[in-house]
Coordinates of C-alpha atoms in Angstrom, one line a residue:
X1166 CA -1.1 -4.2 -10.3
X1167 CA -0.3 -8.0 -11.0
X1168 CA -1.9 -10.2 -8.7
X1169 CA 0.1 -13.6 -8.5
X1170 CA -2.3 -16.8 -9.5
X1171 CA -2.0 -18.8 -6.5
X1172 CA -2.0 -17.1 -3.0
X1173 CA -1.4 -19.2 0.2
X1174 CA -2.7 -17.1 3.4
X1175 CA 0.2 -18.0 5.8
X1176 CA -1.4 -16.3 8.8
X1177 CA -4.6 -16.0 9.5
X1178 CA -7.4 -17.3 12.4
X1179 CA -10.7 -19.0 12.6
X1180 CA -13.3 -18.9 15.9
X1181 CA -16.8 -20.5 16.5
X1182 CA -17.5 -18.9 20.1
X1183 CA -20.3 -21.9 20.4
X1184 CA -17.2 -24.7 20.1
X1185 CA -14.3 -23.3 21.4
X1186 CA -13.6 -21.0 24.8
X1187 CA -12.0 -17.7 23.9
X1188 CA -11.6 -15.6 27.2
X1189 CA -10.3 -12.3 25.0
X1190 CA -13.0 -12.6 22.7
X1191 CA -15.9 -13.3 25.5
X1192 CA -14.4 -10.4 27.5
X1193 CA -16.4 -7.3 26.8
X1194 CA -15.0 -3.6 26.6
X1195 CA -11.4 -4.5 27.6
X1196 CA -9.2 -2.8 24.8
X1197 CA -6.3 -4.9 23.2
X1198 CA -2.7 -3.5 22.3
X1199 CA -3.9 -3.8 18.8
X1200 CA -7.4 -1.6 19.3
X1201 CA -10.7 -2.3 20.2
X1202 CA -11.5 -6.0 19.3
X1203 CA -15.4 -5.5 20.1
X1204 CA -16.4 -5.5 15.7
X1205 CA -14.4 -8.6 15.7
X1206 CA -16.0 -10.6 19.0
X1207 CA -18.3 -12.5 16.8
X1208 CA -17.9 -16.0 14.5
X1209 CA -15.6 -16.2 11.9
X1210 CA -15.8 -19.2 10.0
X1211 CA -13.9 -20.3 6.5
X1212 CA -17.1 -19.1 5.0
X1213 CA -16.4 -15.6 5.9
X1214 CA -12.8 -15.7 5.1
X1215 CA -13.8 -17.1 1.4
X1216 CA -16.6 -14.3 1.1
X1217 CA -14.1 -11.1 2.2
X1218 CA -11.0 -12.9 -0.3
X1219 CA -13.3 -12.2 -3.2
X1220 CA -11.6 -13.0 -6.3
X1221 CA -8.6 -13.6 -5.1
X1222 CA -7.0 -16.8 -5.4
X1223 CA -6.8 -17.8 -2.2
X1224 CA -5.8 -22.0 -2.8
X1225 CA -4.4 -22.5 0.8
X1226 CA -4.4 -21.0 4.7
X1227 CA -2.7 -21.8 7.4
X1228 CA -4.6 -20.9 11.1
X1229 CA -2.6 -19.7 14.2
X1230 CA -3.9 -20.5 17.3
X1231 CA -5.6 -17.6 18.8
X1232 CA -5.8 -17.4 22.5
X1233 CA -8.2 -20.8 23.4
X1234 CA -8.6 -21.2 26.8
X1235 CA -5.5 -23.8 27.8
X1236 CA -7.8 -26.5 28.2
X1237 CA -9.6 -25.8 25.0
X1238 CA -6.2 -26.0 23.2
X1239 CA -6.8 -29.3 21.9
X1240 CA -10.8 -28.6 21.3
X1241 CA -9.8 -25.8 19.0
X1242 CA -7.6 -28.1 17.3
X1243 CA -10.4 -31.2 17.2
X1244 CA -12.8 -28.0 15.9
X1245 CA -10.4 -26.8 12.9
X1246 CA -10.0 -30.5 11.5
X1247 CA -13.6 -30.6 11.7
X1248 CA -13.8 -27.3 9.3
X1249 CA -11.0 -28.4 6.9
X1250 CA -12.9 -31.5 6.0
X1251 CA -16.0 -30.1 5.5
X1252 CA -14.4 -26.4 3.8
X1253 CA -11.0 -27.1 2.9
X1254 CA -9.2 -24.5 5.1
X1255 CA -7.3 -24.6 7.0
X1256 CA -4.6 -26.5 5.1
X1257 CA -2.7 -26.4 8.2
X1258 CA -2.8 -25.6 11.5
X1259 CA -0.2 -24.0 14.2
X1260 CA -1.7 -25.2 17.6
X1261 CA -1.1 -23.8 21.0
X1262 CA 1.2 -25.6 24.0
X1263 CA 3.0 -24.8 26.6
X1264 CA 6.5 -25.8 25.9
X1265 CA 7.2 -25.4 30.0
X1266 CA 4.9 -28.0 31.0
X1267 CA 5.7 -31.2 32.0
X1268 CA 3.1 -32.8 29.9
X1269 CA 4.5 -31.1 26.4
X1270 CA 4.6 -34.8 25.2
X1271 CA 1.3 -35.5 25.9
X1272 CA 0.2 -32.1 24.4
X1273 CA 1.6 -32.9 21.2
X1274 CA 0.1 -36.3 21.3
X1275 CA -3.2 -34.7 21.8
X1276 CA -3.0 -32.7 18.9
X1277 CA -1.8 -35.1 16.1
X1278 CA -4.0 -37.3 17.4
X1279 CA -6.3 -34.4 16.9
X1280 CA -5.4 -33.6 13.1
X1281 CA -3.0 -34.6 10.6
X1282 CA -3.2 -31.2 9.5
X1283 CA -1.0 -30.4 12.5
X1284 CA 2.4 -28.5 11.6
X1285 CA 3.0 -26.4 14.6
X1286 CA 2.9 -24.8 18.0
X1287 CA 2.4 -20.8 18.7
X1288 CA 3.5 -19.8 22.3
X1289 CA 3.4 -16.3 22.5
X1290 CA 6.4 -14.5 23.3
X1291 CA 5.6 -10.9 23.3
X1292 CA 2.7 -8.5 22.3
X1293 CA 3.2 -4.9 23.5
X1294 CA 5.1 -3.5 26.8
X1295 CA 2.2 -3.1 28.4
X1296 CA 0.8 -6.5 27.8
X1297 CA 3.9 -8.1 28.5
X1298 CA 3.9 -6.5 32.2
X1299 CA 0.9 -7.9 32.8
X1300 CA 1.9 -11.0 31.4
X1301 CA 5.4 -11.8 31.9
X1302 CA 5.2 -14.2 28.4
X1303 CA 9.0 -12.5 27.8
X1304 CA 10.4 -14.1 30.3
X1305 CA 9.7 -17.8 28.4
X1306 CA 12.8 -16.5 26.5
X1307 CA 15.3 -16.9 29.2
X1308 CA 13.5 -20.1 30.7
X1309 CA 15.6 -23.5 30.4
X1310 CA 11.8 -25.5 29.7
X1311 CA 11.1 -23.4 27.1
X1312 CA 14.8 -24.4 25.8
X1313 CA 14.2 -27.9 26.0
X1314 CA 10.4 -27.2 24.6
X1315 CA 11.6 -26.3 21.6
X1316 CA 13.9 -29.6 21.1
X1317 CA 11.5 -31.8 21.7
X1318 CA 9.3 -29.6 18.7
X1319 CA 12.2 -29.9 16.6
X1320 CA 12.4 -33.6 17.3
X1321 CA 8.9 -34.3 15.9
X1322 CA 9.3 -32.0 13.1
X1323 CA 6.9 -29.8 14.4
X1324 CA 7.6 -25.9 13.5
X1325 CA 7.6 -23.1 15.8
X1326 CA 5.5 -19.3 15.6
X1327 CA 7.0 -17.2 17.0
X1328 CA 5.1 -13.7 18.4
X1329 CA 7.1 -11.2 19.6
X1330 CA 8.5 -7.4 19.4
X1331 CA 11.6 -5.9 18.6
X1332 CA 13.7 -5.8 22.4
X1333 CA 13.5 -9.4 22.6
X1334 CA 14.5 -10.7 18.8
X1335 CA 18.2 -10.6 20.4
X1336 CA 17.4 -13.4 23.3
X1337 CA 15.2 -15.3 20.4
X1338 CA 18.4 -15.5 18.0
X1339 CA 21.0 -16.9 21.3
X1340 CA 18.0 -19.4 22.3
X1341 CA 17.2 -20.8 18.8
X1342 CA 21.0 -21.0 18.1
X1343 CA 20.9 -23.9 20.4
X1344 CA 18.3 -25.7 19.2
X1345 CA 19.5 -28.3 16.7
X1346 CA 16.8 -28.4 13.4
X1347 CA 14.8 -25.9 14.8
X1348 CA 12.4 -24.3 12.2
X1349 CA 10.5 -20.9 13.2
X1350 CA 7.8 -18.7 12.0
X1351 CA 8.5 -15.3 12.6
X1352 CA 4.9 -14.1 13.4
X1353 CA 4.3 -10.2 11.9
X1354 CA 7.9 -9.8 11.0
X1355 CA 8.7 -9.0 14.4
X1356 CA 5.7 -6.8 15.2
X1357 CA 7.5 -3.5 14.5
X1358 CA 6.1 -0.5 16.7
X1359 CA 9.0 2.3 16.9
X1360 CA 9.0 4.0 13.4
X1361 CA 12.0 6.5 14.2
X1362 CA 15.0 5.5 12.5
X1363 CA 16.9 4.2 15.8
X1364 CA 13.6 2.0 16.1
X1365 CA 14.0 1.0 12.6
X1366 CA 17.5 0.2 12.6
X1367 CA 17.0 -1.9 16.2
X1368 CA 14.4 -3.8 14.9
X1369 CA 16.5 -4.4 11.4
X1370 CA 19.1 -5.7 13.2
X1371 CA 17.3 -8.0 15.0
X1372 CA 15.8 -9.7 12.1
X1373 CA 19.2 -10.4 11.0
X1374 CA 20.4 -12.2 14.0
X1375 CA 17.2 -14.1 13.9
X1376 CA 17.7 -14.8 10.8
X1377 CA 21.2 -16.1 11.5
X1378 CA 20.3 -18.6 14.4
X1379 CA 18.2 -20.8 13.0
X1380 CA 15.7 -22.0 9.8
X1381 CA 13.3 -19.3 9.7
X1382 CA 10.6 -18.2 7.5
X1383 CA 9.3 -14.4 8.2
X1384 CA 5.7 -13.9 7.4
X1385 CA 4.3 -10.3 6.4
X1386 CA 1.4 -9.7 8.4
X1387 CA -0.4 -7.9 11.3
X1388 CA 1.2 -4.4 10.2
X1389 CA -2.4 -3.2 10.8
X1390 CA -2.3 -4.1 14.4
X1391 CA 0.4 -1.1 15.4
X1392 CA -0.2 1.2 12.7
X1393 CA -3.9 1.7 12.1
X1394 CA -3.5 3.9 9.7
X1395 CA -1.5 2.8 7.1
X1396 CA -0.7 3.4 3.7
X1397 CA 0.4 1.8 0.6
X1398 CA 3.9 3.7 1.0
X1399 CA 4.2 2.7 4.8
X1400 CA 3.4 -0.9 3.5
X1401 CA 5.9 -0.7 1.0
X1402 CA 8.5 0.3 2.8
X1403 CA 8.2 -2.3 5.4
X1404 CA 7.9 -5.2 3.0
X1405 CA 10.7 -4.3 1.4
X1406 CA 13.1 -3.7 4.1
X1407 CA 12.0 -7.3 5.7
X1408 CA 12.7 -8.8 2.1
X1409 CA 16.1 -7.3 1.9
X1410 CA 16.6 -8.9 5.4
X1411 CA 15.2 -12.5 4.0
X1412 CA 15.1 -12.7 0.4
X1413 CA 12.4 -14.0 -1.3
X1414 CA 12.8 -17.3 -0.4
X1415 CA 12.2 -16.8 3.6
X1416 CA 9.1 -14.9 3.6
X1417 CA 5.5 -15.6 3.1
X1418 CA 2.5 -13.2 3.5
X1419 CA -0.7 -13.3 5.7
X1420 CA -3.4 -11.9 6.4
X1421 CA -3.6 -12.0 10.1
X1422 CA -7.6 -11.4 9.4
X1423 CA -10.0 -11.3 11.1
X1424 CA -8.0 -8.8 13.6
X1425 CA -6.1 -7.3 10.6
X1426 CA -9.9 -6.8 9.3
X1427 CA -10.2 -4.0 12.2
X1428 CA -8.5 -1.4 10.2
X1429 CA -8.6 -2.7 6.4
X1430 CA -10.7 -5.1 4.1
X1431 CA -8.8 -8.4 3.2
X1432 CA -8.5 -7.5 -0.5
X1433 CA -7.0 -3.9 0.7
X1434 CA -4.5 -5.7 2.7
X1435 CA -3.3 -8.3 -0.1
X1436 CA -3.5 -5.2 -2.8
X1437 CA -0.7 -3.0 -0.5
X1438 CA 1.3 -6.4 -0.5
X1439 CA 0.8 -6.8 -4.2
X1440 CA 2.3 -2.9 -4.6
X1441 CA 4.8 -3.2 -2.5
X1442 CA 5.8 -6.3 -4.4
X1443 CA 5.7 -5.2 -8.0
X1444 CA 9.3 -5.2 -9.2
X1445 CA 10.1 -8.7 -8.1
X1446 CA 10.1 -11.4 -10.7
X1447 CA 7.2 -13.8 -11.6
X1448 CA 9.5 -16.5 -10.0
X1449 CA 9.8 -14.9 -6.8
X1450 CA 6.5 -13.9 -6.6
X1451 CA 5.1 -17.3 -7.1
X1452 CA 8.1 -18.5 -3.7
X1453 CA 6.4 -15.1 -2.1
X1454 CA 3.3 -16.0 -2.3
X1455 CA 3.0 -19.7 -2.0
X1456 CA 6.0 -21.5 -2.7
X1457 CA 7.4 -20.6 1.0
X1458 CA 4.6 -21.0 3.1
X1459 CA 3.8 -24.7 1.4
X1460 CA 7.7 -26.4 2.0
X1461 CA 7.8 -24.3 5.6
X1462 CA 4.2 -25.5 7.1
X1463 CA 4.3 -29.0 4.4
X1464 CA 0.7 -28.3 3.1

């Protein structure tokens, strides 16, 4: 197994529970549609995310907002800046706004007044079908704000993560088709759940007219949230059918630790990647690994 010699963590999270509001992670006993998160309702700090990488040359991360209370949006922003001077990770960071809201100028404002390290936004589209019926997050798909939302991210160069499962990759391709310079993060590779081969082929498909309507990098990740008990032969599979979608040069991989952590160590998940990965050349490994995630996020 050939590990590459500079690895860029393209999705990943940080939480202080004493600095930032996390309703999810403050909420005991109520399971989430990727498990239990109870092991995982605790700190995690760069400090823990350089002690699980071990050897592993981690040079660079990128953090994903991860469910602040919507007024502690820019707090958690303010927080992470804090951490990257003092650490040196995050490298960047994918903030959460609401893209509806009147006030999205303001919000953005906020933030990059917040950090330079600044590349993003992560709304979240869809999780699960459950989740989504409680939430009704889906329906942002088919709402004229979030249209115009994503404009006015393109506008100021800001990216865009995007979290959401299979059904709705269809209505995400016909919205980002009309969104001039728009540049998305497709968040878990499309958070495949249905392993049949119809669910396979529908989810396929979907990447491809993604991949059709707009700039979009697709990061391997969070394949530990929907199938808890994975191999290196389920891993493989996936990564290389979400390859043959993008090509090397439109994917990047990430950790998605610490929920990822529920089911696998970090250096187990990046191992399965570095398997399934074997084959490719040195030159794509290096646009695989670090290359893609640096000119996508600018870091």
């Amino acid at each position: 197994m050939t590990i590459p010699s500079r690895i860029v963590d393209a999705h990943h999270h940080f939480w202080d529970l004493g600095a930032v509001r996390y309703p999810w992670l403050m909420e005991r006993g109520k399971k989430r549609f990727f498990g239990d998160p109870t092991p995982i309702q605790k700190n995690f700090l760069p400090a823990d995310l350089k002690d699980q990488s071990g050897a592993l040359p981690i040079q660079k991360t990128v953090h994903i907002q991860v469910g602040a209370a919507p007024d502690q949006s820019v707090a958690e922003t303010v927080w992470l800046d804090q951490q990257a001077e003092t650490t040196g990770l995050p490298a960047g960071i994918v903030a959460f706004a609401d893209l509806t809201a009147p006030d999205l100028e303001d919000q953005l404002a906020e933030h990059a007044g917040a950090s330079l390290r600044l590349r993003g936004v992560r709304q979240i589209v869809s999780r699960s079908t459950d989740e989504d019926e409680q939430t009704g997050t889906a329906n942002l798909l088919y709402d004229d704000r979030f249209l115009a939302g994503q404009g006015t991210l393109a506008q100021h160069g800001l990216t865009f993560d995007l979290q959401l499962t299979p059904p709705f990759l269809g209505a995400a391709a016909s919205l980002f088709s009309k969104v001039e310079g728009a540049r998305v993060a497709l968040c878990h590779a499309g958070s495949l759940q249905e392993y049949s081969a119809a669910g396979r082929k529908h989810w396929t498909d979907g990447l491809k007219n993604l991949r059709d309507s707009a700039d979009v990098l697709c990061k391997i990740s969070g394949f530990g949230m929907f199938q808890h008990q994975w191999t290196d032969e389920d891993v493989r599979a996936w990564v290389l059918q979400v390859i043959d979608v993008f090509s090397p040069s439109h994917v990047a991989f990430g950790s998605n630790f610490p929920v990822d952590g529920l089911y696998a160590s970090y250096e187990r998940v990046w191992s399965a990647f570095f398997k399934a990965t074997a084959d490719f050349s040195d030159e794509e490994r290096a646009m695989m690994y670090a290359g893609n995630a640096e000119a996508f996020y600018r870091i």
